[in-house]
């Protein structure tokens, strides 16, 4: 079956950096559009970043532009989210997701990982 497994989350101080990874299996990774989402306690899940099948197109949540970078390595079936200059408001569980039809900044993805928590202390 399809599995998306996130890793790399943890506790970091404000201004610090983390690199999240999402390893995919059970699908043709190069045929998927990948996204990162996050959900803070008591809030709805929100879009963070997305990347096209071969990395030529990316989209970002306005509040993370210039700080976060999404990338992918199709040879390793892995998508990454490099997070720099982290702020306390970035604290959330981060999820990777896979979509088959097209790139999207909405929650209409086909597959979801279990999430990895990120906590940014003030």
CSV table of N, CA and C in Angstrom, one decimal:
chain,number,residue,atom,x,y,z
A,1,UNK,N,0.8,-1.2,0.0
A,1,UNK,CA,0.0,0.0,0.0
A,1,UNK,C,0.9,1.2,0.0
A,2,UNK,N,0.3,2.4,-0.3
A,2,UNK,CA,1.0,3.6,-0.3
A,2,UNK,C,1.3,4.1,1.1
A,3,UNK,N,2.5,4.5,1.3
A,3,UNK,CA,3.0,5.0,2.6
A,3,UNK,C,3.8,6.2,2.4
A,4,UNK,N,3.5,7.2,3.2
A,4,UNK,CA,4.3,8.4,3.3
A,4,UNK,C,4.7,8.6,4.7
A,5,UNK,N,6.0,8.6,5.0
A,5,UNK,CA,6.6,8.6,6.3
A,5,UNK,C,7.4,9.9,6.5
A,6,UNK,N,7.0,10.8,7.4
A,6,UNK,CA,7.7,12.0,7.7
A,6,UNK,C,8.7,11.8,8.8
A,7,UNK,N,9.8,12.5,8.7
A,7,UNK,CA,10.8,12.5,9.8
A,7,UNK,C,11.5,13.9,9.8
A,8,UNK,N,12.2,14.1,10.9
A,8,UNK,CA,13.0,15.3,11.0
A,8,UNK,C,12.5,16.4,11.9
A,9,UNK,N,11.3,16.2,12.4
A,9,UNK,CA,10.7,17.1,13.3
A,9,UNK,C,11.4,17.1,14.7
A,10,UNK,N,11.0,18.1,15.5
A,10,UNK,CA,11.6,18.1,16.8
A,10,UNK,C,11.4,19.5,17.5
A,11,UNK,N,12.2,19.7,18.5
A,11,UNK,CA,12.2,21.0,19.2
A,11,UNK,C,13.3,21.9,18.8
A,12,UNK,N,13.0,23.1,18.5
A,12,UNK,CA,14.1,24.0,18.0
A,12,UNK,C,13.8,25.4,18.6
A,13,UNK,N,14.8,26.2,18.8
A,13,UNK,CA,14.6,27.6,19.3
A,13,UNK,C,14.2,28.5,18.1
A,14,UNK,N,13.5,29.5,18.5
A,14,UNK,CA,13.2,30.6,17.5
A,14,UNK,C,14.4,31.0,16.8
A,15,UNK,N,14.3,31.1,15.4
A,15,UNK,CA,15.4,31.5,14.6
A,15,UNK,C,16.2,30.3,14.1
A,16,UNK,N,16.0,29.1,14.6
A,16,UNK,CA,16.7,27.9,14.2
A,16,UNK,C,16.1,27.3,12.9
A,17,UNK,N,16.7,26.1,12.6
A,17,UNK,CA,16.3,25.5,11.4
A,17,UNK,C,16.1,24.0,11.6
A,18,UNK,N,15.2,23.4,10.7
A,18,UNK,CA,15.0,22.0,10.7
A,18,UNK,C,14.8,21.6,9.2
A,19,UNK,N,15.1,20.4,8.9
A,19,UNK,CA,14.9,19.8,7.6
A,19,UNK,C,14.0,18.6,7.8
A,20,UNK,N,12.8,18.7,7.2
A,20,UNK,CA,11.9,17.6,7.2
A,20,UNK,C,12.0,16.7,6.0
A,21,UNK,N,11.9,15.4,6.1
A,21,UNK,CA,11.9,14.5,5.0
A,21,UNK,C,10.6,13.7,5.0
A,22,UNK,N,10.2,13.3,3.8
A,22,UNK,CA,9.1,12.4,3.6
A,22,UNK,C,9.4,11.4,2.6
A,23,UNK,N,9.5,10.1,3.1
A,23,UNK,CA,9.8,9.0,2.2
A,23,UNK,C,8.6,8.3,1.8
A,24,UNK,N,8.4,8.1,0.5
A,24,UNK,CA,7.2,7.6,-0.1
A,24,UNK,C,7.5,6.2,-0.6
A,25,UNK,N,6.5,5.3,-0.5
A,25,UNK,CA,6.6,4.0,-1.1
A,25,UNK,C,5.2,3.5,-1.6
A,26,UNK,N,5.1,2.6,-2.4
A,26,UNK,CA,3.9,2.1,-2.9
A,26,UNK,C,3.3,2.8,-4.0
A,27,UNK,N,4.0,3.8,-4.6
A,27,UNK,CA,3.5,4.6,-5.7
A,27,UNK,C,4.7,5.0,-6.6
A,28,UNK,N,4.3,5.4,-7.8
A,28,UNK,CA,5.4,5.9,-8.7
A,28,UNK,C,5.6,7.4,-8.3
A,29,UNK,N,6.7,7.6,-7.6
A,29,UNK,CA,6.9,8.9,-7.0
A,29,UNK,C,7.0,10.0,-8.0
A,30,UNK,N,7.7,9.7,-9.1
A,30,UNK,CA,7.9,10.8,-10.1
A,30,UNK,C,6.6,11.2,-10.8
A,31,UNK,N,5.5,10.4,-10.6
A,31,UNK,CA,4.2,10.8,-11.1
A,31,UNK,C,3.3,11.6,-10.2
A,32,UNK,N,3.9,11.9,-9.0
A,32,UNK,CA,3.1,12.6,-8.0
A,32,UNK,C,3.5,14.0,-7.8
A,33,UNK,N,2.5,14.9,-7.5
A,33,UNK,CA,2.7,16.2,-7.0
A,33,UNK,C,2.7,16.1,-5.5
A,34,UNK,N,3.7,16.7,-4.8
A,34,UNK,CA,3.9,16.6,-3.4
A,34,UNK,C,3.6,17.9,-2.7
A,35,UNK,N,3.1,17.7,-1.5
A,35,UNK,CA,2.8,18.9,-0.7
A,35,UNK,C,3.2,18.7,0.8
A,36,UNK,N,3.4,19.8,1.4
A,36,UNK,CA,3.5,19.9,2.9
A,36,UNK,C,2.4,20.7,3.5
A,37,UNK,N,1.8,20.2,4.6
A,37,UNK,CA,0.8,20.9,5.3
A,37,UNK,C,1.1,20.8,6.8
A,38,UNK,N,0.5,21.7,7.5
A,38,UNK,CA,0.7,21.7,9.0
A,38,UNK,C,-0.6,21.9,9.7
A,39,UNK,N,-0.7,21.5,10.9
A,39,UNK,CA,-1.9,21.7,11.7
A,39,UNK,C,-1.4,22.0,13.2
A,40,UNK,N,-1.7,23.2,13.6
A,40,UNK,CA,-1.5,23.6,15.0
A,40,UNK,C,-2.6,23.2,15.9
A,41,UNK,N,-2.4,23.0,17.2
A,41,UNK,CA,-3.5,22.6,18.1
A,41,UNK,C,-4.6,23.6,18.0
A,42,UNK,N,-5.8,23.0,17.9
A,42,UNK,CA,-7.0,23.9,17.8
A,42,UNK,C,-7.3,24.6,16.5
A,43,UNK,N,-6.4,24.3,15.5
A,43,UNK,CA,-6.6,25.0,14.2
A,43,UNK,C,-6.8,24.0,13.1
A,44,UNK,N,-7.3,24.5,12.0
A,44,UNK,CA,-7.4,23.6,10.8
A,44,UNK,C,-6.1,23.4,10.1
A,45,UNK,N,-6.0,22.3,9.4
A,45,UNK,CA,-4.8,22.0,8.6
A,45,UNK,C,-4.7,23.1,7.5
A,46,UNK,N,-3.4,23.5,7.3
A,46,UNK,CA,-3.2,24.6,6.3
A,46,UNK,C,-2.1,24.2,5.4
A,47,UNK,N,-2.2,24.6,4.2
A,47,UNK,CA,-1.2,24.4,3.2
A,47,UNK,C,0.1,25.1,3.5
A,48,UNK,N,1.3,24.5,3.3
A,48,UNK,CA,2.6,25.1,3.5
A,48,UNK,C,3.4,25.3,2.2
A,49,UNK,N,3.5,24.2,1.5
A,49,UNK,CA,4.3,24.2,0.3
A,49,UNK,C,3.9,23.1,-0.6
A,50,UNK,N,4.1,23.2,-1.9
A,50,UNK,CA,3.9,22.2,-2.9
A,50,UNK,C,4.9,22.2,-4.0
A,51,UNK,N,5.1,21.1,-4.6
A,51,UNK,CA,6.1,21.0,-5.7
A,51,UNK,C,5.6,20.0,-6.8
A,52,UNK,N,5.9,20.4,-8.0
A,52,UNK,CA,5.5,19.6,-9.2
A,52,UNK,C,6.3,18.3,-9.3
A,53,UNK,N,5.9,17.5,-10.2
A,53,UNK,CA,6.5,16.1,-10.3
A,53,UNK,C,8.0,16.1,-10.5
A,54,UNK,N,8.6,17.1,-11.2
A,54,UNK,CA,10.0,17.1,-11.4
A,54,UNK,C,10.6,18.3,-10.8
A,55,UNK,N,9.9,19.0,-9.9
A,55,UNK,CA,10.4,20.1,-9.2
A,55,UNK,C,10.5,21.5,-9.9
A,56,UNK,N,9.9,21.6,-11.0
A,56,UNK,CA,9.9,22.8,-11.8
A,56,UNK,C,9.0,23.9,-11.3
A,57,UNK,N,8.0,23.6,-10.5
A,57,UNK,CA,7.1,24.5,-10.0
A,57,UNK,C,6.9,24.3,-8.5
A,58,UNK,N,6.9,25.4,-7.8
A,58,UNK,CA,6.7,25.4,-6.4
A,58,UNK,C,5.7,26.5,-5.9
A,59,UNK,N,5.0,26.2,-4.8
A,59,UNK,CA,4.1,27.2,-4.2
A,59,UNK,C,4.4,27.2,-2.7
A,60,UNK,N,4.1,28.3,-2.1
A,60,UNK,CA,4.4,28.5,-0.7
A,60,UNK,C,3.3,29.3,0.0
A,61,UNK,N,3.0,28.9,1.2
A,61,UNK,CA,2.2,29.8,2.1
A,61,UNK,C,2.9,31.1,2.2
A,62,UNK,N,2.2,32.2,2.1
A,62,UNK,CA,2.8,33.5,2.2
A,62,UNK,C,3.7,33.7,3.4
A,63,UNK,N,3.3,33.2,4.5
A,63,UNK,CA,4.0,33.5,5.8
A,63,UNK,C,5.3,32.7,5.8
A,64,UNK,N,5.6,31.7,4.9
A,64,UNK,CA,6.8,31.0,5.0
A,64,UNK,C,7.7,31.3,3.8
A,65,UNK,N,7.3,32.1,2.9
A,65,UNK,CA,8.1,32.5,1.7
A,65,UNK,C,9.4,33.1,2.2
A,66,UNK,N,10.5,32.7,1.6
A,66,UNK,CA,11.8,33.2,2.0
A,66,UNK,C,12.4,32.5,3.1
A,67,UNK,N,11.6,31.7,3.8
A,67,UNK,CA,12.1,30.9,5.0
A,67,UNK,C,12.1,29.4,4.7
A,68,UNK,N,11.1,28.9,4.1
A,68,UNK,CA,11.0,27.5,3.8
A,68,UNK,C,11.3,27.2,2.3
A,69,UNK,N,11.9,26.0,2.1
A,69,UNK,CA,12.1,25.6,0.7
A,69,UNK,C,11.7,24.1,0.6
A,70,UNK,N,10.8,23.8,-0.4
A,70,UNK,CA,10.5,22.5,-0.7
A,70,UNK,C,11.3,22.0,-1.9
A,71,UNK,N,11.7,20.7,-1.8
A,71,UNK,CA,12.5,20.1,-2.8
A,71,UNK,C,12.2,18.6,-2.9
A,72,UNK,N,12.6,17.9,-3.9
A,72,UNK,CA,12.4,16.5,-4.0
A,72,UNK,C,13.5,15.8,-4.7
A,73,UNK,N,13.7,14.6,-4.4
A,73,UNK,CA,14.7,13.7,-5.0
A,73,UNK,C,14.0,12.5,-5.5
A,74,UNK,N,13.6,12.4,-6.7
A,74,UNK,CA,12.8,11.3,-7.2
A,74,UNK,C,13.6,10.0,-7.2
A,75,UNK,N,14.9,10.1,-7.3
A,75,UNK,CA,15.7,8.8,-7.2
A,75,UNK,C,15.6,8.2,-5.9
A,76,UNK,N,15.3,9.0,-4.8
A,76,UNK,CA,15.2,8.5,-3.5
A,76,UNK,C,13.8,8.5,-3.0
A,77,UNK,N,12.8,8.8,-3.9
A,77,UNK,CA,11.4,8.8,-3.5
A,77,UNK,C,11.2,9.6,-2.2
A,78,UNK,N,11.8,10.8,-2.2
A,78,UNK,CA,11.7,11.6,-1.0
A,78,UNK,C,11.5,13.1,-1.3
A,79,UNK,N,10.6,13.7,-0.5
A,79,UNK,CA,10.4,15.1,-0.6
A,79,UNK,C,10.9,15.8,0.7
A,80,UNK,N,11.5,17.0,0.6
A,80,UNK,CA,12.0,17.6,1.7
A,80,UNK,C,11.4,19.0,2.0
A,81,UNK,N,11.4,19.4,3.2
A,81,UNK,CA,11.1,20.8,3.5
A,81,UNK,C,12.1,21.4,4.5
A,82,UNK,N,12.9,22.3,3.9
A,82,UNK,CA,14.0,23.0,4.7
A,82,UNK,C,13.3,24.2,5.3
A,83,UNK,N,13.4,24.3,6.6
A,83,UNK,CA,12.7,25.3,7.3
A,83,UNK,C,13.8,26.1,8.1
A,84,UNK,N,13.9,27.4,7.7
A,84,UNK,CA,14.9,28.3,8.3
A,84,UNK,C,14.2,29.4,9.0
A,85,UNK,N,14.9,30.1,9.9
A,85,UNK,CA,14.3,31.3,10.6
A,85,UNK,C,13.0,30.9,11.2
A,86,UNK,N,12.9,29.8,11.9
A,86,UNK,CA,11.7,29.3,12.5
A,86,UNK,C,11.1,30.3,13.5
A,87,UNK,N,9.8,30.4,13.6
A,87,UNK,CA,9.1,31.2,14.5
A,87,UNK,C,8.2,30.4,15.4
A,88,UNK,N,7.8,30.8,16.6
A,88,UNK,CA,6.9,30.1,17.4
A,88,UNK,C,5.6,29.7,16.7
A,89,UNK,N,5.1,30.6,15.8
A,89,UNK,CA,3.9,30.4,15.1
A,89,UNK,C,4.0,29.2,14.1
A,90,UNK,N,5.2,28.8,13.8
A,90,UNK,CA,5.4,27.6,12.9
A,90,UNK,C,5.2,26.3,13.7
A,91,UNK,N,5.0,26.3,15.0
A,91,UNK,CA,4.8,25.1,15.8
A,91,UNK,C,3.5,24.4,15.3
A,92,UNK,N,3.6,23.2,14.9
A,92,UNK,CA,2.5,22.4,14.4
A,92,UNK,C,3.0,21.0,14.1
A,93,UNK,N,2.1,20.1,13.8
A,93,UNK,CA,2.4,18.8,13.2
A,93,UNK,C,2.4,19.0,11.7
A,94,UNK,N,3.5,18.6,11.1
A,94,UNK,CA,3.7,18.8,9.7
A,94,UNK,C,3.5,17.4,9.0
A,95,UNK,N,2.7,17.5,7.9
A,95,UNK,CA,2.3,16.3,7.1
A,95,UNK,C,2.8,16.5,5.7
A,96,UNK,N,3.2,15.4,5.1
A,96,UNK,CA,3.4,15.4,3.7
A,96,UNK,C,2.3,14.7,3.0
A,97,UNK,N,2.0,15.0,1.8
A,97,UNK,CA,0.9,14.5,1.0
A,97,UNK,C,1.3,14.3,-0.4
A,98,UNK,N,0.6,13.4,-1.1
A,98,UNK,CA,0.8,13.1,-2.5
A,98,UNK,C,-0.5,13.3,-3.3
A,99,UNK,N,-0.4,13.9,-4.4
A,99,UNK,CA,-1.5,14.1,-5.3
A,99,UNK,C,-1.1,13.6,-6.7
A,100,UNK,N,-2.1,13.0,-7.4
A,100,UNK,CA,-1.8,12.4,-8.7
A,100,UNK,C,-2.2,13.3,-9.9
A,101,UNK,N,-3.2,14.2,-9.8
A,101,UNK,CA,-3.7,14.9,-10.9
A,101,UNK,C,-3.0,16.1,-11.3
A,102,UNK,N,-2.7,17.0,-10.3
A,102,UNK,CA,-2.0,18.2,-10.6
A,102,UNK,C,-1.5,18.8,-9.3
A,103,UNK,N,-0.7,19.9,-9.4
A,103,UNK,CA,-0.3,20.6,-8.2
A,103,UNK,C,-1.4,21.3,-7.6
A,104,UNK,N,-1.4,21.4,-6.3
A,104,UNK,CA,-2.5,22.0,-5.5
A,104,UNK,C,-2.1,22.6,-4.3
A,105,UNK,N,-2.7,23.7,-3.9
A,105,UNK,CA,-2.5,24.4,-2.6
A,105,UNK,C,-3.6,24.2,-1.7
A,106,UNK,N,-4.5,23.3,-2.0
A,106,UNK,CA,-5.7,22.9,-1.2
A,106,UNK,C,-5.4,21.6,-0.5
A,107,UNK,N,-6.4,21.1,0.3
A,107,UNK,CA,-6.3,19.9,1.0
A,107,UNK,C,-6.8,18.6,0.2
A,108,UNK,N,-6.9,18.8,-1.1
A,108,UNK,CA,-7.4,17.7,-2.0
A,108,UNK,C,-6.3,16.8,-2.5
A,109,UNK,N,-5.5,16.3,-1.6
A,109,UNK,CA,-4.5,15.3,-1.9
A,109,UNK,C,-4.9,13.9,-1.7
A,110,UNK,N,-4.4,12.9,-2.4
A,110,UNK,CA,-4.8,11.6,-2.4
A,110,UNK,C,-4.3,10.8,-1.2
A,111,UNK,N,-3.1,11.0,-0.8
A,111,UNK,CA,-2.4,10.3,0.3
A,111,UNK,C,-1.8,11.2,1.3
A,112,UNK,N,-1.8,10.8,2.5
A,112,UNK,CA,-1.2,11.6,3.6
A,112,UNK,C,-0.3,10.8,4.5
A,113,UNK,N,0.7,11.4,5.0
A,113,UNK,CA,1.5,10.8,6.0
A,113,UNK,C,1.0,10.9,7.4
A,114,UNK,N,1.6,10.4,8.4
A,114,UNK,CA,1.2,10.4,9.8
A,114,UNK,C,1.5,11.7,10.5
A,115,UNK,N,2.5,12.4,10.0
A,115,UNK,CA,2.9,13.7,10.5
A,115,UNK,C,4.1,13.6,11.4
A,116,UNK,N,4.9,14.7,11.5
A,116,UNK,CA,6.0,14.8,12.4
A,116,UNK,C,5.9,16.2,13.1
A,117,UNK,N,6.0,16.2,14.4
A,117,UNK,CA,5.7,17.4,15.2
A,117,UNK,C,7.0,18.3,15.2
A,118,UNK,N,6.7,19.6,15.0
A,118,UNK,CA,7.7,20.6,15.1
A,118,UNK,C,7.3,21.6,16.2
A,119,UNK,N,8.2,21.9,17.1
A,119,UNK,CA,7.9,22.8,18.2
A,119,UNK,C,9.0,23.9,18.2
A,120,UNK,N,8.6,25.1,18.1
A,120,UNK,CA,9.6,26.2,18.1
A,120,UNK,C,9.4,27.0,19.3
A,121,UNK,N,10.4,27.0,20.2
A,121,UNK,CA,10.3,27.8,21.4
A,121,UNK,C,10.6,29.2,21.2
A,122,UNK,N,10.0,30.1,22.1
A,122,UNK,CA,10.3,31.5,22.0
A,122,UNK,C,11.5,31.9,22.7
